[in-house]
Structures are given as structure tokens and as C-alpha cells.
XYZ file of N, CA and C in Angstrom:
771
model
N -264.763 -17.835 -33.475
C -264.883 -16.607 -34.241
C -263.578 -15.841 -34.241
N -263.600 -14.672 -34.451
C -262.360 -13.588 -34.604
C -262.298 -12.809 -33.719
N -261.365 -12.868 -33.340
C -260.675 -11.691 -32.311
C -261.297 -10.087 -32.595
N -262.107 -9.697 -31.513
C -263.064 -8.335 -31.525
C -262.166 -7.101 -30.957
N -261.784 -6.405 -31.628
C -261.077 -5.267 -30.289
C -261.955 -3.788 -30.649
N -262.108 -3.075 -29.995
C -262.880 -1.836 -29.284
C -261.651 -0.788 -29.033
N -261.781 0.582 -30.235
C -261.063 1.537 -29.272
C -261.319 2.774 -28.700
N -260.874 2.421 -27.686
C -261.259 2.904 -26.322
C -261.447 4.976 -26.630
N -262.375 5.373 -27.046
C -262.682 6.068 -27.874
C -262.902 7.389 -25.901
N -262.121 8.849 -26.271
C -262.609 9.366 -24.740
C -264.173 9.768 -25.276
N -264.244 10.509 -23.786
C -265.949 11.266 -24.090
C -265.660 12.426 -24.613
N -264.916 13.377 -23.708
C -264.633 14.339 -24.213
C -263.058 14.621 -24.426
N -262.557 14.715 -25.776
C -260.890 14.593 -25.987
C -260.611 15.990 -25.659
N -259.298 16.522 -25.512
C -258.824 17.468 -25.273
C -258.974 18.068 -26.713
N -258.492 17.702 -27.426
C -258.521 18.264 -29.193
C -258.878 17.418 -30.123
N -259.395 17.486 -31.323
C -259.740 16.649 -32.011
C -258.634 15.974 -32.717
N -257.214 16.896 -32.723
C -256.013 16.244 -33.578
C -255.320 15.476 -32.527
N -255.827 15.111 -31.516
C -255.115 14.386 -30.113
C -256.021 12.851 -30.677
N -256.874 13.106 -30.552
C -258.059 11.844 -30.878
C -257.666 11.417 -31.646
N -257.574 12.207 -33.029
C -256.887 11.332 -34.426
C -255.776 10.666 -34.142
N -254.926 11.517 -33.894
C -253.646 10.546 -33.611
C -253.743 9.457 -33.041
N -254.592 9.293 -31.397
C -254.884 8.383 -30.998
C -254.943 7.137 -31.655
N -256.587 7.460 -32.467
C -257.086 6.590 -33.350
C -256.227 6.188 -34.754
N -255.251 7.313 -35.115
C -254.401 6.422 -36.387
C -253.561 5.456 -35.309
N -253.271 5.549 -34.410
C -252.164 4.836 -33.803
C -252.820 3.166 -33.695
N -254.157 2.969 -33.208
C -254.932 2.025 -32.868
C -255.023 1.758 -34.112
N -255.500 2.267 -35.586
C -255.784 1.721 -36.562
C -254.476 0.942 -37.313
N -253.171 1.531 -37.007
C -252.020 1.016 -37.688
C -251.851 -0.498 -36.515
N -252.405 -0.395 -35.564
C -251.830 -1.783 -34.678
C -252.762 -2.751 -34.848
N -253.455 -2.538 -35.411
C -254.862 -3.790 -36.068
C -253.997 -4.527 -36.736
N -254.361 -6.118 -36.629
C -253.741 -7.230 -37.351
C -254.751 -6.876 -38.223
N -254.402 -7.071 -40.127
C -254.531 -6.887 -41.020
C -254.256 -8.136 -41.723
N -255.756 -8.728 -42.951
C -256.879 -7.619 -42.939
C -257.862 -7.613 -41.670
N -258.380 -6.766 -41.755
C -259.580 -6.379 -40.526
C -260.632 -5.449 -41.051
N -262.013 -6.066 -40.368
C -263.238 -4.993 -40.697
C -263.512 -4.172 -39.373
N -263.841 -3.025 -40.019
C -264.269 -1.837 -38.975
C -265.760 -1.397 -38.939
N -266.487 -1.162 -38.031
C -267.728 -0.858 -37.796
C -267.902 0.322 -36.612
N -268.081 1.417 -37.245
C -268.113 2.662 -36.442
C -270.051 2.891 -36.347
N -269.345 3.643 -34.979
C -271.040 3.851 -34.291
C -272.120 4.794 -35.178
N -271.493 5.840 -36.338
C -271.927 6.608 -37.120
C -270.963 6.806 -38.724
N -271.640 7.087 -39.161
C -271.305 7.626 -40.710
C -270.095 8.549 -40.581
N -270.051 9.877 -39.821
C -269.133 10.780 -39.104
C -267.663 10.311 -39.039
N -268.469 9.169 -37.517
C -266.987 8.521 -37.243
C -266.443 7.446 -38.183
N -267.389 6.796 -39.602
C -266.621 5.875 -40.462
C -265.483 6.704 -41.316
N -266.450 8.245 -41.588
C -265.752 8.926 -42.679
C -264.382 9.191 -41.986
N -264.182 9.629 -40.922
C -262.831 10.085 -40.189
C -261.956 8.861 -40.156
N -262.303 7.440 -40.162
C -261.342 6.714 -40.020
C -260.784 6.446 -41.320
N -261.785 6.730 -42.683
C -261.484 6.522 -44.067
C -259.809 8.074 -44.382
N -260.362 8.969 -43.730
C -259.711 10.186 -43.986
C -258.263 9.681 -42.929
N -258.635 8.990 -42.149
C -256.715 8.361 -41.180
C -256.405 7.384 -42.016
N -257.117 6.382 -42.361
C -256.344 5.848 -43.142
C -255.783 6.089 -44.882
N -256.172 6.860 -45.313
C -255.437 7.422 -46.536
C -254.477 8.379 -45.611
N -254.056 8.834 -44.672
C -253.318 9.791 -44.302
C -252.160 8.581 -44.134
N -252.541 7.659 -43.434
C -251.341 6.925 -42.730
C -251.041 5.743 -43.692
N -251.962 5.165 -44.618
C -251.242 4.503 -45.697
C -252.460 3.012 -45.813
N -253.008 2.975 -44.993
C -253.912 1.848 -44.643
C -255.331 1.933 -45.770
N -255.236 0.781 -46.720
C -255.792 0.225 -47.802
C -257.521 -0.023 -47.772
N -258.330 0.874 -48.107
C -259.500 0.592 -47.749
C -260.006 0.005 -49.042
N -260.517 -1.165 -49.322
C -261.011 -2.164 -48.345
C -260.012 -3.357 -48.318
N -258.961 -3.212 -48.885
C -258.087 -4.106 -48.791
C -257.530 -4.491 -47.673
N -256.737 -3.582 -47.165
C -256.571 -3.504 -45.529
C -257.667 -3.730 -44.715
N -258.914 -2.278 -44.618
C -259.194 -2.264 -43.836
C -261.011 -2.167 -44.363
N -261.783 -2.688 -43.959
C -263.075 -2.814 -44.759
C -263.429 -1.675 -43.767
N -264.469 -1.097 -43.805
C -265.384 0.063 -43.061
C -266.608 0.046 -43.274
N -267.591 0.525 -41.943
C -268.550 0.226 -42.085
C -269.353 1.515 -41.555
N -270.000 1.798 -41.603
C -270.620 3.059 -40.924
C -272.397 2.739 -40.494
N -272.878 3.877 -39.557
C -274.249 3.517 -38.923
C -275.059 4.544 -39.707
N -276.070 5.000 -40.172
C -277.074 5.605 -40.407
C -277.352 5.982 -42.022
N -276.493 5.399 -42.529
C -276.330 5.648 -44.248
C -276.975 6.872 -44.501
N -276.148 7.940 -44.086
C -276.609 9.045 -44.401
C -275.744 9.575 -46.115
N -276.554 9.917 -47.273
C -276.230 9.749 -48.774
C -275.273 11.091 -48.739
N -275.183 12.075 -48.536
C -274.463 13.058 -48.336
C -272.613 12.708 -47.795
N -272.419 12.005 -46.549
C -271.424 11.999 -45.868
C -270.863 10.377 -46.825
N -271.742 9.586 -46.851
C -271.262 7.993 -47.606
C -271.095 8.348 -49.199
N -271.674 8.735 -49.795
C -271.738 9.202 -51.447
C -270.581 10.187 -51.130
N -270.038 11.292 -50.240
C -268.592 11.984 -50.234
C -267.855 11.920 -50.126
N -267.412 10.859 -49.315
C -265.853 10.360 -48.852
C -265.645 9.287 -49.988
N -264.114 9.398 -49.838
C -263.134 8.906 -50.552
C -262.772 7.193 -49.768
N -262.908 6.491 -49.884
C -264.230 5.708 -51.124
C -265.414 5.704 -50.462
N -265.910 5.448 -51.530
C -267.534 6.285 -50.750
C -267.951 4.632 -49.522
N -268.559 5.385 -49.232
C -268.707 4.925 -47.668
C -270.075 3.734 -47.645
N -269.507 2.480 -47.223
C -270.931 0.895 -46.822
C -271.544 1.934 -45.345
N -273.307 1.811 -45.321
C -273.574 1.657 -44.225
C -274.584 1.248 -44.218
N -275.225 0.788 -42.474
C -276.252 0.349 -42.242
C -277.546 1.191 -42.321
N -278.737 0.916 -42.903
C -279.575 1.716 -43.125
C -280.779 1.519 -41.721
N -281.198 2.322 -40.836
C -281.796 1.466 -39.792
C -283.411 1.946 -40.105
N -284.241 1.267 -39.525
C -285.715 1.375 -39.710
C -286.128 2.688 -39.061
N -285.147 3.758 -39.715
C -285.773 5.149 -38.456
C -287.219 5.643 -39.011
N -287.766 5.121 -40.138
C -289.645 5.663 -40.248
C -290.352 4.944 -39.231
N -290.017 3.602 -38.622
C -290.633 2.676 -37.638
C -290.045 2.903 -36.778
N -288.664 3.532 -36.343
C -288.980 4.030 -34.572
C -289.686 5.124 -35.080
N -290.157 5.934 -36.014
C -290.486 7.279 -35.528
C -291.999 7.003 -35.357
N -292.410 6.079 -36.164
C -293.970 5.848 -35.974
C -294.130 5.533 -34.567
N -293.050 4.571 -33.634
C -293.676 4.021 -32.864
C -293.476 4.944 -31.834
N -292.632 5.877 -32.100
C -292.180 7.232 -31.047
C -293.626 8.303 -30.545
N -294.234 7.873 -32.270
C -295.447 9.138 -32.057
C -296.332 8.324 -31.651
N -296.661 7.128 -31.860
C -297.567 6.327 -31.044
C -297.606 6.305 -29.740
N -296.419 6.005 -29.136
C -296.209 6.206 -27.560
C -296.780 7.783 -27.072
N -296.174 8.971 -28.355
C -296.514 10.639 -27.202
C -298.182 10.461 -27.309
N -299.017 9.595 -28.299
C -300.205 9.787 -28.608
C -300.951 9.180 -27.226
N -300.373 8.102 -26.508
C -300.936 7.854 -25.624
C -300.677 8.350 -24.404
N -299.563 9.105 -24.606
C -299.226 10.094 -23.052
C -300.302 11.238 -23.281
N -300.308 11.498 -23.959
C -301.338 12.359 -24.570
C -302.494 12.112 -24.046
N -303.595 11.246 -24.098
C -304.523 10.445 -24.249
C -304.957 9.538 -22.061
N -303.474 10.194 -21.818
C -303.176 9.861 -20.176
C -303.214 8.460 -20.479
N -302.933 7.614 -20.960
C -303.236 5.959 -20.641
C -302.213 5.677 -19.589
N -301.996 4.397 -19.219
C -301.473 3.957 -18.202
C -299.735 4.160 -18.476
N -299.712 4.937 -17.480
C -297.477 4.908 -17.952
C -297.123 3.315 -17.337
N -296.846 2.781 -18.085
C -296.415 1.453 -17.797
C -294.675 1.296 -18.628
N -293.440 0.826 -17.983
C -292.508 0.663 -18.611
C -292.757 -0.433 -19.941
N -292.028 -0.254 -21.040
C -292.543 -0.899 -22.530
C -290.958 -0.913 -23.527
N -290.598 -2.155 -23.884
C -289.653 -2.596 -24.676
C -290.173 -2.476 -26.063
N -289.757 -1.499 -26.789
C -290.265 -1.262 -28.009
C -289.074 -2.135 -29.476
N -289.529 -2.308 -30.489
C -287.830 -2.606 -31.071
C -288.613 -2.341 -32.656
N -287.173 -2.067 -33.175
C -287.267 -1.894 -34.763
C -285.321 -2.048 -35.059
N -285.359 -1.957 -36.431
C -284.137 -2.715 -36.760
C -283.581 -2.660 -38.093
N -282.779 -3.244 -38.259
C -281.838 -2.952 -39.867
C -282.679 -3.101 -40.945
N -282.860 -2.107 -41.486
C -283.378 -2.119 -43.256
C -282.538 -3.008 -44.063
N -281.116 -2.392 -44.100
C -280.763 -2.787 -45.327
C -279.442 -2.750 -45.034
N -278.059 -3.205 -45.402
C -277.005 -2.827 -45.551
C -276.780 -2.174 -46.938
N -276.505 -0.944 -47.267
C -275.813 -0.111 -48.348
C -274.690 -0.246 -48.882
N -273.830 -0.850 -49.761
C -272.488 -1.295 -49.780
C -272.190 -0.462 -51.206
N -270.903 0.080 -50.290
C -270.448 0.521 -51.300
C -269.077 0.761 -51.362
N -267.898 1.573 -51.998
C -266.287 1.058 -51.721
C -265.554 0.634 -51.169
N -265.964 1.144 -49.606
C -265.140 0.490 -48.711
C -265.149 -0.620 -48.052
N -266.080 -1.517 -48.096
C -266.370 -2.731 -48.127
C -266.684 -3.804 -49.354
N -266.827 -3.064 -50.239
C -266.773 -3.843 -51.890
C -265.933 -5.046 -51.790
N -266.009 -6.221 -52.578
C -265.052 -7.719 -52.290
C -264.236 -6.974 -53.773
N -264.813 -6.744 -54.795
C -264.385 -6.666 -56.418
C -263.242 -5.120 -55.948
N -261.915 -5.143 -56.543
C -260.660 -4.838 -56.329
C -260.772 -3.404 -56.490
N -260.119 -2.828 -55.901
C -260.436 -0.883 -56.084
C -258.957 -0.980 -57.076
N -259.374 -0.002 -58.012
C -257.374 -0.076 -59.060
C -257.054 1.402 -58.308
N -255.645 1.240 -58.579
C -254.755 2.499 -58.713
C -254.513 2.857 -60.559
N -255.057 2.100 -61.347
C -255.152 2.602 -62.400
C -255.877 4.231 -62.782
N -255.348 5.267 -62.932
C -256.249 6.374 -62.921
C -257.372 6.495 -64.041
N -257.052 5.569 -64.929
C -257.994 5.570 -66.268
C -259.397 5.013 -65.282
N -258.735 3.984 -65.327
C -260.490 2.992 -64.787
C -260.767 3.561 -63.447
N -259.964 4.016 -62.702
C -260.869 4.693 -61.685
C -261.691 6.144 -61.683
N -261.251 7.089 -62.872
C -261.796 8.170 -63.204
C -263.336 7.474 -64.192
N -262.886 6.320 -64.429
C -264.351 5.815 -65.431
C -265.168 5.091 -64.437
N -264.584 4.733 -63.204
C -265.866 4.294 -62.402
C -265.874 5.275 -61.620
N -265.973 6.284 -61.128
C -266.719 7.420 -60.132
C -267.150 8.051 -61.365
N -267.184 8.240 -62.710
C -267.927 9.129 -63.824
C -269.180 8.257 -63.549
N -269.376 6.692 -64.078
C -270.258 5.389 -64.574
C -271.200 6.049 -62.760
N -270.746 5.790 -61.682
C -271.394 5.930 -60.249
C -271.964 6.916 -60.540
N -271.679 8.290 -61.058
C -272.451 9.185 -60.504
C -273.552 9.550 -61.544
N -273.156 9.417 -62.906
C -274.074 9.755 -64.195
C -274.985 7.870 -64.467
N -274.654 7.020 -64.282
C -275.108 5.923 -64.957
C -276.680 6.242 -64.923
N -277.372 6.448 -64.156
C -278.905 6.693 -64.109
C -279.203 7.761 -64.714
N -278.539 8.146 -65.689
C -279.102 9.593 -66.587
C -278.574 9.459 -68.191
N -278.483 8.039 -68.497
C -278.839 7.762 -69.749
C -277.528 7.889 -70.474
N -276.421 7.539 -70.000
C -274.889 7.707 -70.258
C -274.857 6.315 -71.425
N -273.690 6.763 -71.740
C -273.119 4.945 -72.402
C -271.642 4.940 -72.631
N -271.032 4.495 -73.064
C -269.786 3.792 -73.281
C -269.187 5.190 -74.044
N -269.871 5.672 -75.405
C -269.204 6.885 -75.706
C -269.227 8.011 -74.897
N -269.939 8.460 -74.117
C -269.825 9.591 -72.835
C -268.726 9.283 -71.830
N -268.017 7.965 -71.290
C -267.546 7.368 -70.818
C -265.860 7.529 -71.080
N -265.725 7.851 -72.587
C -264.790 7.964 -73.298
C -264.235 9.329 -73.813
N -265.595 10.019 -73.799
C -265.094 11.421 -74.281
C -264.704 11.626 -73.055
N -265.419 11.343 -71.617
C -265.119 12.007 -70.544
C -263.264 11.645 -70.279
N -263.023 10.658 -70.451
C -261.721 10.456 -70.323
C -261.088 10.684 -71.120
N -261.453 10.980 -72.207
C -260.626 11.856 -73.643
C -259.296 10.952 -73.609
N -259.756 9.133 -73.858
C -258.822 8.200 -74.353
C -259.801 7.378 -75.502
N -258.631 6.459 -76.190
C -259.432 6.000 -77.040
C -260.241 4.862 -76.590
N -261.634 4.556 -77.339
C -263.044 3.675 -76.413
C -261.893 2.398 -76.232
N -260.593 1.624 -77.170
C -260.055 -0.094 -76.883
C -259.855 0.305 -75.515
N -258.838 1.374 -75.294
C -257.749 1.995 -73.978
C -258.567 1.649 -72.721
N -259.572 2.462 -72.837
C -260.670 2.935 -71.849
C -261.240 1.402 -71.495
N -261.231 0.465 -72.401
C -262.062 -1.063 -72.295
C -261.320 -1.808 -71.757
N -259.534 -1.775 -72.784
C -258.785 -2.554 -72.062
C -258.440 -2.434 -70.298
N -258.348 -1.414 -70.270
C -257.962 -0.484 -68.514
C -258.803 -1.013 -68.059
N -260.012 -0.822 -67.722
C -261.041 -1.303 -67.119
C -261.398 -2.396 -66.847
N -261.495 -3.233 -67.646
C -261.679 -4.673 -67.602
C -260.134 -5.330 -67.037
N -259.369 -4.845 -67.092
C -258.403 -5.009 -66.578
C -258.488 -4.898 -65.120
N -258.792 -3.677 -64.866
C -258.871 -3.129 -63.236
C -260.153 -3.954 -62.271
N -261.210 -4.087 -63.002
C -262.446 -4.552 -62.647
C -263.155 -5.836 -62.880
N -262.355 -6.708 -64.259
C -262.762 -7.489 -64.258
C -263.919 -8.005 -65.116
N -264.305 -6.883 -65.317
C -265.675 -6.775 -66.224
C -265.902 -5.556 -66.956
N -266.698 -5.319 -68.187
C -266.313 -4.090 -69.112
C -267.199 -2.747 -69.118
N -266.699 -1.784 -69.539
C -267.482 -0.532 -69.046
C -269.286 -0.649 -68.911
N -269.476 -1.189 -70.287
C -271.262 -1.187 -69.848
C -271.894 -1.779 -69.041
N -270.898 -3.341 -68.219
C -271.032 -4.014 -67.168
C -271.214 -2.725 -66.140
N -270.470 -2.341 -65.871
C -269.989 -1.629 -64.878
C -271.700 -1.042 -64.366
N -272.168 0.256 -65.682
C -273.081 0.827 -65.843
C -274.602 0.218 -65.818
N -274.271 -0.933 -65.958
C -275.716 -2.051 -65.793
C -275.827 -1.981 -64.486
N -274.881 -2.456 -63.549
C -274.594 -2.989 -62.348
C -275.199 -1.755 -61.383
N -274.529 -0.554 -61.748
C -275.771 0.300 -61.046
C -276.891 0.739 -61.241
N -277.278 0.790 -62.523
C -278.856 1.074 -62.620
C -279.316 -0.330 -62.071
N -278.823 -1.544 -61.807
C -279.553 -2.586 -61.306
C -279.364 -2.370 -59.577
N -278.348 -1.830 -59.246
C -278.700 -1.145 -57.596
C -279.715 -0.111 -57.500
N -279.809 0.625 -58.600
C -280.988 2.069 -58.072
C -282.723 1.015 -58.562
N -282.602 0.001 -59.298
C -283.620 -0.057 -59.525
C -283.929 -1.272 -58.277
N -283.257 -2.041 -58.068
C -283.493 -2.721 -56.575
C -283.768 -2.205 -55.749
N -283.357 -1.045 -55.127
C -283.379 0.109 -54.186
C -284.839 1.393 -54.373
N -284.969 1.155 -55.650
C -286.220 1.902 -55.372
C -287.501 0.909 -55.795
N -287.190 -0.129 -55.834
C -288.288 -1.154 -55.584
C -288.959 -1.524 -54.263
N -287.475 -1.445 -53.044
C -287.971 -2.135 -51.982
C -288.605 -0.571 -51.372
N -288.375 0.409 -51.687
C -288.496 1.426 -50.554
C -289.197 2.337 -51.190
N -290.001 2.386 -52.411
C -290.978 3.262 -52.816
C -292.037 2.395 -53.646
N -293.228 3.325 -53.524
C -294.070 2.242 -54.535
C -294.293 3.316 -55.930
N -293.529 3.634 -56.481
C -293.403 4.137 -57.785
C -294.099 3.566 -59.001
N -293.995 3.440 -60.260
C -294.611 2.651 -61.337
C -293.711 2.317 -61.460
N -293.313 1.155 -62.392
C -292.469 -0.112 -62.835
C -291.829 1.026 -63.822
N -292.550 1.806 -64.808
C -292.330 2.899 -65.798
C -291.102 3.495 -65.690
N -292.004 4.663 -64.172
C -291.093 5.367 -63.704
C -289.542 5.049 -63.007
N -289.628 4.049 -62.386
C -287.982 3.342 -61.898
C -287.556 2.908 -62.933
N -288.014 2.479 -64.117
C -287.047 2.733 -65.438
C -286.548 3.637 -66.049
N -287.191 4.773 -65.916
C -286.846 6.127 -66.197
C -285.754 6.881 -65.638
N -286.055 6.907 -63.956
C -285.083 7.113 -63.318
C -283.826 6.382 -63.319
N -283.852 5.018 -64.090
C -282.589 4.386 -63.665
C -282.128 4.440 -65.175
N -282.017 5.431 -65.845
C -281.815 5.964 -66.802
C -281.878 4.929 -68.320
N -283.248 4.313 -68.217
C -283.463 3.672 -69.619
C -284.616 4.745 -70.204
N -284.708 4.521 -71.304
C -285.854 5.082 -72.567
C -286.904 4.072 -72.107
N -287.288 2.625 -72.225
C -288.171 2.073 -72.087
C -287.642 0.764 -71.249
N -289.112 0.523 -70.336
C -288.906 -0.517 -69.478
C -288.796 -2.141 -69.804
N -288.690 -2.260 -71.457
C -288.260 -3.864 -71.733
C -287.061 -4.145 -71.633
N -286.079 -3.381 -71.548
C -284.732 -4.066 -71.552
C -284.363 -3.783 -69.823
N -285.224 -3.450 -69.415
C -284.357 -3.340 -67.813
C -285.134 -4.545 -67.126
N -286.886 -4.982 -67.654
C -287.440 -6.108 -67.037
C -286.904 -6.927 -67.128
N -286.094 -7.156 -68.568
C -285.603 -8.478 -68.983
C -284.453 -8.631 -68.060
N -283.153 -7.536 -68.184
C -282.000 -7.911 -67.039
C -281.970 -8.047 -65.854
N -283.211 -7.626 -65.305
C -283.589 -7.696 -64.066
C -284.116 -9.008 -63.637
N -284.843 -9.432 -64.361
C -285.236 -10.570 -64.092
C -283.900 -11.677 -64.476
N -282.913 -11.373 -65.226
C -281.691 -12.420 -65.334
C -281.346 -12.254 -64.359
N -280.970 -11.253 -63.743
C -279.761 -10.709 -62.445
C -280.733 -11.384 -61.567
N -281.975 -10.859 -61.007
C -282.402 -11.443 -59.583
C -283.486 -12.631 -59.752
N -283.934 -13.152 -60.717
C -284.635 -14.486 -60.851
C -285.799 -14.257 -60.653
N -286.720 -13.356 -61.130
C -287.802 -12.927 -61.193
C -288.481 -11.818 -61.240
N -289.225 -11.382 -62.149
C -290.062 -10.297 -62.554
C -289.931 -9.131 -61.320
N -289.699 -7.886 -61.455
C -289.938 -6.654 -61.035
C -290.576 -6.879 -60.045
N -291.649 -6.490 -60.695
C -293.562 -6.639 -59.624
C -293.167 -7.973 -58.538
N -292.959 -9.150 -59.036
C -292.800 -10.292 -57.718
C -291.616 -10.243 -57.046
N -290.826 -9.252 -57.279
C -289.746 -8.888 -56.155
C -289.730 -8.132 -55.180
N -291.014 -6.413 -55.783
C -291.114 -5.723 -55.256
C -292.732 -6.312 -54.305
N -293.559 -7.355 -54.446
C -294.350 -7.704 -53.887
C -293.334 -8.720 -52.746
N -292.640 -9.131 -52.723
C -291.644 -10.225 -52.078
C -290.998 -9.663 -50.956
N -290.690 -8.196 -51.310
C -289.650 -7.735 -49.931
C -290.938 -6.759 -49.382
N -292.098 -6.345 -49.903
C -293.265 -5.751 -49.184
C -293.507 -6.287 -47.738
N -293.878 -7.959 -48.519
C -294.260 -8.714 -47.562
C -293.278 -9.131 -46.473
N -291.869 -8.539 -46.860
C -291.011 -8.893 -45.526
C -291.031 -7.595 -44.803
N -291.432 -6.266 -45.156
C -291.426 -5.401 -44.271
C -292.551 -5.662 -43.457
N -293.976 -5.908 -43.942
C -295.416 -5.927 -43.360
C -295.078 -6.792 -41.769
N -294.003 -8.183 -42.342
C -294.013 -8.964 -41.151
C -293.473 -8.211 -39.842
N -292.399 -7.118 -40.473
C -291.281 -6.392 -38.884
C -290.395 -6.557 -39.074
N -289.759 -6.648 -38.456
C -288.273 -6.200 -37.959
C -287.824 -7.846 -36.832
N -288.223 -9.169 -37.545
C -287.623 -9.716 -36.969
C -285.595 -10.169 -37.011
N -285.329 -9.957 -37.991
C -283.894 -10.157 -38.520
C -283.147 -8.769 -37.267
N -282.396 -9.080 -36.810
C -281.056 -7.945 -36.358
C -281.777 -6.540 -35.845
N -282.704 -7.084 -35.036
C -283.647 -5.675 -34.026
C -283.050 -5.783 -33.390
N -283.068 -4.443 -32.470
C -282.629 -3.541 -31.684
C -283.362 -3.138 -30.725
N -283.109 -3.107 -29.472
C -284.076 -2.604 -28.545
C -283.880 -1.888 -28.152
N -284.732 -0.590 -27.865
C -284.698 0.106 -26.486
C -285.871 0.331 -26.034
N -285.454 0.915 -24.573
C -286.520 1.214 -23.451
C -287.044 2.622 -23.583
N -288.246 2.324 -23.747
C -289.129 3.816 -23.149
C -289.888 3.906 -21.848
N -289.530 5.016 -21.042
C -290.567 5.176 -20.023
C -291.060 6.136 -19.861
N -292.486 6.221 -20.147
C -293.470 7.237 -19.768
C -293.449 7.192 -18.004
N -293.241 9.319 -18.592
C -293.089 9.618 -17.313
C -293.857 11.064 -17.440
């Protein structure tokens, strides 16, 4: 495998601009490229904010990863921020299950409880597809990210950049590889994956929200992109939650006391 290094992070630093420094110093001595995996969202965003300070290429350089995919701190930073999403509705169920039986006096017996990764969230700073320094196509993909689920298209896309629609096509496809309405498919096909596995909504309504007029043209691409109907995808990953949390659990100890 690959060489793992850990930095040696204090408990309590004297200042927080002592720490940074620290940590830009450790981040510039990483053999490059290299992926990073911080213990929280917090600490991913701060290493995203050292490395645009000190020059270090996210995700080119340096991929990033963050813990709790919290949408606020990952959707804000500059590039918006991959993280792990963890099963915190199933520790919390199993949290209140446990006070229910302290409650209830049952036997305090020590008990290995576990729950575990939902999902990985990916998003800029771990992306494989190329971030540009083009300012055209990068002002047209954080517009496409943040409006695409509210019924945008190619001419909104264009006024917003107040260039002409070839400019705006050529740039882009240039930078990305693929062309503006690609772009805009690609995330209403993340919000509608995403609210398949984790709500039970109508088929209707997650078309709505993922900003179509009607749900035949999103069944149809959906079913090109992931190889089968809506309903048997969202019945498909049901049945992998019902089973648990066997994939990449996590344990800890509780003791009733």
C-alpha cells in the first residue's frame, strides 16, 4: 500500500495561528499527489483555507476529505468540500434504546454497539474530472451547482455570464470536458439519487425538486445513467439499509453505569 503519515496535531495549541503554521508546514512536506482525511468537516475546511494560502492544488495536489458532511461548512468552502456521511439516525436510535433500558433498570451489562458509513458525498475537492482556472467555466459551474434544481437552462447560464451562449460552450467543454447542459443533468442526477436513497418522497415530487416540469424525461435519464427504473433503485438501496451497517462500521463501547 502507500505510505500513511499522521500530523501530529497538539490538544491544546498555544494560538490558533501557531497551529496553522504548523499544519501549512506539514502540508507543504507531503510527497505530492496525496489524499487527506481529516477527523471533521472544521478541520477539512481549514486545511482547504492553508492550502489556497500556501499554493497547494486541491484536488490536484491535494484531495480532501472531511467527517460528518455537514451541508453548511462542505457546500461553503472553496472548493466545496467531499465528506463522509455517518449513520448518526442509527447511533441515535440505538443511544435511546440503551437510556430506555437504564430506564427500565435492566441488567447494566458492558455492550459493543456499531453503526457506520452512509454514504461518501463527493464533491470538489476530491472530484477525478479537472477544476479550470478558466473564470468563464468556473463562474458557470458554481452558477449550474447551486441553481440546477430550480429549473435553469443553458440561456440563464449565459445571461448569468453575460457572454455569448458558442463562448460560454466553447470554455466549458473545454475546461470540463463535457457541455453546459451535461454539466446541469449531472446534478439533478446527484439530488435525485440522493433523495431516493434517504427519503421516501413520490417519484413526482423528486422530479420536481430536481428541477424538471414532468417526471418522463428524468425516468428515462435516470434509468440510462444508473441501469434501472427509479422505484427498483430506490427499493435496492432500502433493502441495503434494512440489512445494517455491515460495510465500514464503527464501533464503540457503552457502559451502563
Amino acid at each position: 500500500g502507500y505510505a500513511c503519515d499522521i500530523y501530529p496535531a497538539r490538544r491544546k495549541p498555544a494560538t490558533g495561528t501557531d497551529d496553522g503554521h504548523a499544519l501549512a508546514e506539514w502540508l507543504l512536506d507531503l510527497p505530492k499527489p496525496a489524499a487527506l482525511l481529516a477527523a471533521m468537516d472544521t478541520r477539512a475546511c481549514q486545511v482547504l483555507e492553508l492550502c489556497e494560502a500556501i499554493g497547494v492544488r486541491v484536488p490536484q495536489d491535494l484531495s480532501v476529505l472531511g467527517i460528518d458532511n455537514d451541508e453548511l461548512i462542505c457546500n461553503g468552502s472553496v472548493p466545496t468540500l467531499s465528506s463522509i456521511r455517518r449513520e448518526t439516525e442509527r447511533c441515535g436510535f440505538i443511544a435511546a434504546g440503551m437510556l430506555d433500558r437504564l430506564m427500565r433498570r435492566e441488567t447494566r451489562t458492558r455492550e459493543v454497539f456499531l453503526y457506520g458509513v452512509k454514504e461518501i458525498v463527493t464533491r470538489d475537492s476530491t472530484r477525478t474530472c479537472p477544476l479550470s482556472d478558466d473564470p468563464v467555466a468556473k463562474k458557470a459551474r458554481e452558477f449550474i451547482r447551486v441553481n440546477a434544481c430550480v429549473g435553469i437552462g443553458v440561456p440563464d447560464i449565459v445571461k448569468h455570464l453575460n457572454v455569448s451562449r458558442r463562448l460560454a460552450e466553447i470554455r466549458f467543454q473545454t475546461a470540463y470536458g463535457h457541455s453546459l447542459l451535461d454539466e446541469i443533468q449531472n446534478v439533478r442526477l446527484e439530488r435525485a439519487e440522493r433523495l431516493l436513497k434517504e427519503t421516501d418522497l413520490p417519484l413526482t415530487e423528486i422530479c420536481t425538486r430536481c428541477g424538471y416540469s414532468t417526471d418522463v424525461h428524468l425516468r428515462r435519464i435516470f434509468k440510462a445513467r444508473f441501469g434501472c427504473p427509479m422505484r427498483d433503485y430506490r427499493k435496492a438501496h432500502s433493502k441495503e439499509d434494512q440489512e445494517g451497517c455491515v460495510r465500514n462500521c464503527v464501533a464503540f463501547r457503552a457502559v451502563k453505569s
